PDB file of C-alpha atoms in Angstrom:
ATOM      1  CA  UNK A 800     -11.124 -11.934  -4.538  1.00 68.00           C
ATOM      2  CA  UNK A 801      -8.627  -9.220  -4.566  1.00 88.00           C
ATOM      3  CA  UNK A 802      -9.239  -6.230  -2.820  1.00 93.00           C
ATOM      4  CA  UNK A 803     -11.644  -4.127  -4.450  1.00 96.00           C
ATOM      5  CA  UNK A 804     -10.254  -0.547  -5.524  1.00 98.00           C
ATOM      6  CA  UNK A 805      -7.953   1.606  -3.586  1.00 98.00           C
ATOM      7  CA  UNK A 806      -5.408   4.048  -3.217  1.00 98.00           C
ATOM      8  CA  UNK A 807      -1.754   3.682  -2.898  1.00 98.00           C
ATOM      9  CA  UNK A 808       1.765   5.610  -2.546  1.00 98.00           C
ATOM     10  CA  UNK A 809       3.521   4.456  -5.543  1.00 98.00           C
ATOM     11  CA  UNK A 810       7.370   4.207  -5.060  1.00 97.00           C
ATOM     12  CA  UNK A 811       9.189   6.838  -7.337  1.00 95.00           C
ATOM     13  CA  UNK A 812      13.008   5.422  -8.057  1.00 89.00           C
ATOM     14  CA  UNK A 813      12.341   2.309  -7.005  1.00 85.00           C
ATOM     15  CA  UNK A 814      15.540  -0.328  -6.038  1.00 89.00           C
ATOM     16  CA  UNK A 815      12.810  -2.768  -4.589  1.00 93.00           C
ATOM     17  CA  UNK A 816      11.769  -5.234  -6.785  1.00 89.00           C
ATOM     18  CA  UNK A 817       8.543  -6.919  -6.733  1.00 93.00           C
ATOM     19  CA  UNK A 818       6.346  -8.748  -9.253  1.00 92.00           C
ATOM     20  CA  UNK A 819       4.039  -5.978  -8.969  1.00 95.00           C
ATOM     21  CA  UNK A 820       3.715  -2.640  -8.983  1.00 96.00           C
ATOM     22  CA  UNK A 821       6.382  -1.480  -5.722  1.00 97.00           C
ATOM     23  CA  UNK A 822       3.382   0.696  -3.376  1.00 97.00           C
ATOM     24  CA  UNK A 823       2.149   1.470   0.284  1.00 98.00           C
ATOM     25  CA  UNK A 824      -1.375   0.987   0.523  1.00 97.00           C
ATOM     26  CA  UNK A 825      -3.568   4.144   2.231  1.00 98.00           C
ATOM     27  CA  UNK A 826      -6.711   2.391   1.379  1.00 98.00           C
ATOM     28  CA  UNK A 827      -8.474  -0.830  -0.128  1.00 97.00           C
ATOM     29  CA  UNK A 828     -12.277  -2.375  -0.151  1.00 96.00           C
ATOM     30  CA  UNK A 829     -13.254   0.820  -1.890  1.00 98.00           C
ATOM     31  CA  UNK A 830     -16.112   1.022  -4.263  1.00 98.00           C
ATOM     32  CA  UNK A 831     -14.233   2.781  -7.485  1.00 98.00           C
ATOM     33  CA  UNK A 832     -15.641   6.125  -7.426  1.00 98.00           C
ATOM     34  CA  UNK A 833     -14.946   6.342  -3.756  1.00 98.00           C
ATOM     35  CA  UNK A 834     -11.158   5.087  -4.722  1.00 98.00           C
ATOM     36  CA  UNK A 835     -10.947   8.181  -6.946  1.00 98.00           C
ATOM     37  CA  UNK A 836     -12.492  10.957  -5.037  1.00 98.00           C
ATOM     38  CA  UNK A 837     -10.054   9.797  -1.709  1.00 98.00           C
ATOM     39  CA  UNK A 838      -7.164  10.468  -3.933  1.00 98.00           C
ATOM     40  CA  UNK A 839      -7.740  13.463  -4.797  1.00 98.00           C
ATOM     41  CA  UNK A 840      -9.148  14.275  -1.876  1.00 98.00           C
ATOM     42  CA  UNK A 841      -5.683  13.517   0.018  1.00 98.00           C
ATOM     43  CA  UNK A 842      -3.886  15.632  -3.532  1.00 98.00           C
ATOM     44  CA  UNK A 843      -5.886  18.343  -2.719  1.00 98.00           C
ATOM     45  CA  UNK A 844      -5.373  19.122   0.707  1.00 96.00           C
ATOM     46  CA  UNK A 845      -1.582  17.517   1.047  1.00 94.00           C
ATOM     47  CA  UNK A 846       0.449  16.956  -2.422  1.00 93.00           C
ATOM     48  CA  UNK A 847       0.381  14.565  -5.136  1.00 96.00           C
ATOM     49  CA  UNK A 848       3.699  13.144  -3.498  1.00 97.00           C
ATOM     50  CA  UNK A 849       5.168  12.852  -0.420  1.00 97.00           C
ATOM     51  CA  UNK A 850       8.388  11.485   1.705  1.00 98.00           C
ATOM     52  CA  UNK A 851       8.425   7.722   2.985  1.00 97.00           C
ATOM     53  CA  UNK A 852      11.224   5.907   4.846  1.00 98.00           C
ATOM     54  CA  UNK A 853      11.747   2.689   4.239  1.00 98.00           C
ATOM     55  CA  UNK A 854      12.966   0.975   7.186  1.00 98.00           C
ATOM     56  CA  UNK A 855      15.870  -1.666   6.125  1.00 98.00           C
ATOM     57  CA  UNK A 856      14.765  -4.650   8.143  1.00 98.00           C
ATOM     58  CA  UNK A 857      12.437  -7.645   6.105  1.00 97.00           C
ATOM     59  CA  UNK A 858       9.468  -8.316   7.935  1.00 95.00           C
ATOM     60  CA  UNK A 859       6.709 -10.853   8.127  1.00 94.00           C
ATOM     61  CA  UNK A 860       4.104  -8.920   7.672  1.00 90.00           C
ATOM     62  CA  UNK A 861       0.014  -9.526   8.850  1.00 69.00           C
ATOM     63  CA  UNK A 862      -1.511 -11.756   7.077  1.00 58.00           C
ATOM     64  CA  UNK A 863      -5.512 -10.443   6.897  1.00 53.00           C
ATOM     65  CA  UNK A 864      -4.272  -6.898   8.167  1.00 72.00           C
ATOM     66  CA  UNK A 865      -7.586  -5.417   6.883  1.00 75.00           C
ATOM     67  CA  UNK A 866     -10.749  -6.029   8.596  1.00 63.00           C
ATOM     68  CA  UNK A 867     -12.209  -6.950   5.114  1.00 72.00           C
ATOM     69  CA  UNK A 868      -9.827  -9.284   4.232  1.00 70.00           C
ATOM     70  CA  UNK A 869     -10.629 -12.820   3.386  1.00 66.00           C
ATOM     71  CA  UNK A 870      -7.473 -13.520   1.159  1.00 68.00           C
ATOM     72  CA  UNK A 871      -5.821 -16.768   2.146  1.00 74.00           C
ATOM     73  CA  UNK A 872      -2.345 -15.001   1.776  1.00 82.00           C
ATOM     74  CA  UNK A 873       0.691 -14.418   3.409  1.00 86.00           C
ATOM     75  CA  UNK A 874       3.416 -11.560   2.698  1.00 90.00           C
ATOM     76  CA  UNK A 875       6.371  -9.821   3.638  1.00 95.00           C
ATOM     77  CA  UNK A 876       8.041  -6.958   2.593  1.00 96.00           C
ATOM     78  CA  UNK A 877       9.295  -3.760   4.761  1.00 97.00           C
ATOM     79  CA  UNK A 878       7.648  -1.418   7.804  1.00 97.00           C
ATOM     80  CA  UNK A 879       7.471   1.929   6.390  1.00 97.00           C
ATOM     81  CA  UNK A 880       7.172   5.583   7.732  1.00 98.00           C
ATOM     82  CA  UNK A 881       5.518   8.856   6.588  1.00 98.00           C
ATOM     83  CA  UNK A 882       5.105  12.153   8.568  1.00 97.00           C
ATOM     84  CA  UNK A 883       2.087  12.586   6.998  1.00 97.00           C
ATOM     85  CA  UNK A 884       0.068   9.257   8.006  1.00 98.00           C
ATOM     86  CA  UNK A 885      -1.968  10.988  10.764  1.00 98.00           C
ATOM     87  CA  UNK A 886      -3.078  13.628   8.727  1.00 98.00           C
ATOM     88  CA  UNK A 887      -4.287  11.074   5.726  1.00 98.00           C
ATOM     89  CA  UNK A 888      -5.943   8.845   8.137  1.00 98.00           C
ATOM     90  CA  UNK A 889      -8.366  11.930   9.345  1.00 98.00           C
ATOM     91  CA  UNK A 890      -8.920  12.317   5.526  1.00 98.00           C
ATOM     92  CA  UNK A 891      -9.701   8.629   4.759  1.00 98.00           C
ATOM     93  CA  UNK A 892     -11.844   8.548   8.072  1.00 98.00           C
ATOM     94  CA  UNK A 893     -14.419  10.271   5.955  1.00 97.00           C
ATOM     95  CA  UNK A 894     -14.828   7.311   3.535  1.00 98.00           C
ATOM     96  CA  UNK A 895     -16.109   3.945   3.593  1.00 97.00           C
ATOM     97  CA  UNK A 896     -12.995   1.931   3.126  1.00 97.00           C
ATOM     98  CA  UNK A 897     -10.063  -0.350   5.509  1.00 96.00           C
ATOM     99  CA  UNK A 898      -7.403   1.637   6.508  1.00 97.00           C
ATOM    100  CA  UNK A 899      -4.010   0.739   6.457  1.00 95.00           C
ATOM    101  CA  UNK A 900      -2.605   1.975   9.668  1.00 95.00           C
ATOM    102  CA  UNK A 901       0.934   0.361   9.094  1.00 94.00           C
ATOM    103  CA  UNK A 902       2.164   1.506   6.296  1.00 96.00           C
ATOM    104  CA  UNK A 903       4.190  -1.102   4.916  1.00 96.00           C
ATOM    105  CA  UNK A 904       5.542  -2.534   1.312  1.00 97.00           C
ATOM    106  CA  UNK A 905       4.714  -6.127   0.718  1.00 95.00           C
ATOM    107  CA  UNK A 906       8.036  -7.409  -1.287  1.00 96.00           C
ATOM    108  CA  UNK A 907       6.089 -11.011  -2.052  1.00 93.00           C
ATOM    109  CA  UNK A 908       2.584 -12.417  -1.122  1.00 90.00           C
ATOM    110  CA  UNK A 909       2.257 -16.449  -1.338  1.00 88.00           C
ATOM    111  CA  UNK A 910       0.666 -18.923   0.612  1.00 87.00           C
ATOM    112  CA  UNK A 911       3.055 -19.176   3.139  1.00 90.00           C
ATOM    113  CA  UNK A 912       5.730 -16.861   3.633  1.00 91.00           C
ATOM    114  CA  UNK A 913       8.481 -18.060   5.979  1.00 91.00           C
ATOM    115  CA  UNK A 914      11.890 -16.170   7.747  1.00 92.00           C
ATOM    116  CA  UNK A 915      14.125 -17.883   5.069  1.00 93.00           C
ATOM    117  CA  UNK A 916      12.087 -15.477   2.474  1.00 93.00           C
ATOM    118  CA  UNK A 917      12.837 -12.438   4.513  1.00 96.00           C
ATOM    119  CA  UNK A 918      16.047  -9.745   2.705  1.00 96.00           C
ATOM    120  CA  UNK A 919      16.902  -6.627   4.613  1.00 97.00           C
ATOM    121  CA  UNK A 920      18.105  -3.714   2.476  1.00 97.00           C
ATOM    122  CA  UNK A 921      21.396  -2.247   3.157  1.00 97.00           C
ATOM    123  CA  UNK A 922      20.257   0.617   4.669  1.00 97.00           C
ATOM    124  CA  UNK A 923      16.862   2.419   5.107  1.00 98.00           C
ATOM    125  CA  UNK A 924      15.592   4.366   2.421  1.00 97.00           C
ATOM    126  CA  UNK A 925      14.018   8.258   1.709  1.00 97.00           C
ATOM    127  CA  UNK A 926      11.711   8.207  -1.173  1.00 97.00           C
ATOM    128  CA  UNK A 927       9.362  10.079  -2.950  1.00 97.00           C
ATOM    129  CA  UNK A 928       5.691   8.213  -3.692  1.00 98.00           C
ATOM    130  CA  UNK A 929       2.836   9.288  -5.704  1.00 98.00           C
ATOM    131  CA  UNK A 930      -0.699   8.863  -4.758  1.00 98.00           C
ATOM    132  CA  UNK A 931      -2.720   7.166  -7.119  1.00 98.00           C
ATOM    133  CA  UNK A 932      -5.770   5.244  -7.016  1.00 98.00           C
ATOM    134  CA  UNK A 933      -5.709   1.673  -8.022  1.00 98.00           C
ATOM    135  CA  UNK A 934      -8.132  -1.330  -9.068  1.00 98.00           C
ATOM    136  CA  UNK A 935      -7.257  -4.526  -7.204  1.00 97.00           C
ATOM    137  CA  UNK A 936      -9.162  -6.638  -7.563  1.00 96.00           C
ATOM    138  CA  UNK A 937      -7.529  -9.396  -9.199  1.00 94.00           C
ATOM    139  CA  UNK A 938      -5.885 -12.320  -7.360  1.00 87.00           C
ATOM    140  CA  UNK A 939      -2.885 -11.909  -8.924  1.00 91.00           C
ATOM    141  CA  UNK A 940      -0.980  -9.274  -7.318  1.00 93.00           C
ATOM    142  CA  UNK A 941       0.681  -8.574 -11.215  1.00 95.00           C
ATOM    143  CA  UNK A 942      -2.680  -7.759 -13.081  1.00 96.00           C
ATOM    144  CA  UNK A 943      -3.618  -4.569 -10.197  1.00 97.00           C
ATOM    145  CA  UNK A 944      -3.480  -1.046 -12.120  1.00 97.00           C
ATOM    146  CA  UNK A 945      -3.303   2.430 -11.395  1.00 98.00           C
ATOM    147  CA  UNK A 946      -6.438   3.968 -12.620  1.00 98.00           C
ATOM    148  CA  UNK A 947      -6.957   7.619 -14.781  1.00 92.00           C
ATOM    149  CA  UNK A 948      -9.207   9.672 -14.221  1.00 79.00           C
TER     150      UNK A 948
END
């Protein structure tokens, strides 16, 4: 089922590897239109970037976070912070969508994700994201897109 259309915070210099595209969701279950207007919505009255942290320690992270969320999958992947979170959830609050109110990287989703799976980094990490809107809708974690517009 996938997760509709969204919009993310794409990781810029990237030393996390994933099968996918490496990104902090904002916001999924988004008709596409809506997915495009929230991103430049957030562009508009923010930045088309801004700073994350990305804490060091691998966590387990909650499987069906989003109230919409009927994916039978598991993940983990790293807690992540952003000094501008409050100020894009009051912006997404104005669209029909799930919010992601832990910002977080998911490293692997599977069926069942256990500690064993779990890699800290060596440190915690300052990076620079983009915010993009996305079509995820797919299943497969390696077929979701950033879109143009």
């Amino acid at each position: 089922m996938g997760y509709k259309y969204g919009v993310w915070v794409v990781i810029r210099d990237n030393e996390i590897h994933t099968s996918h595209i490496t990104h902090i969701t904002i916001a999924c279950f988004m008709e596409k239109r809506d997915a495009i207007r929230l991103s430049k919505h957030i562009i508009n009255n923010m930045n088309a970037s801004i700073p994350i942290v990305i804490k060091k320690e691998g966590k387990l992270l909650n499987e069906q976070c989003y109230p919409e969320d009927d994916n039978n999958i598991q993940a983990w992947g790293y807690v992540c912070k952003c000094i501008y979170w409050d100020k894009i959830q009051t912006i997404v609050e104005e669209y029909k969508c799930n919010f992601a109110y832990q910002p977080h990287i998911s490293v692997m989703y599977a069926n069942k994700v256990t500690n064993e799976d779990l890699q800290d980094l060596k440190d915690d990490k300052v990076r620079i994201g983009d915010i993009v809107p996305v079509d995820i809708r797919s299943d497969d974690p390696k077929e979701w897109n950033i879109l143009s517009y």
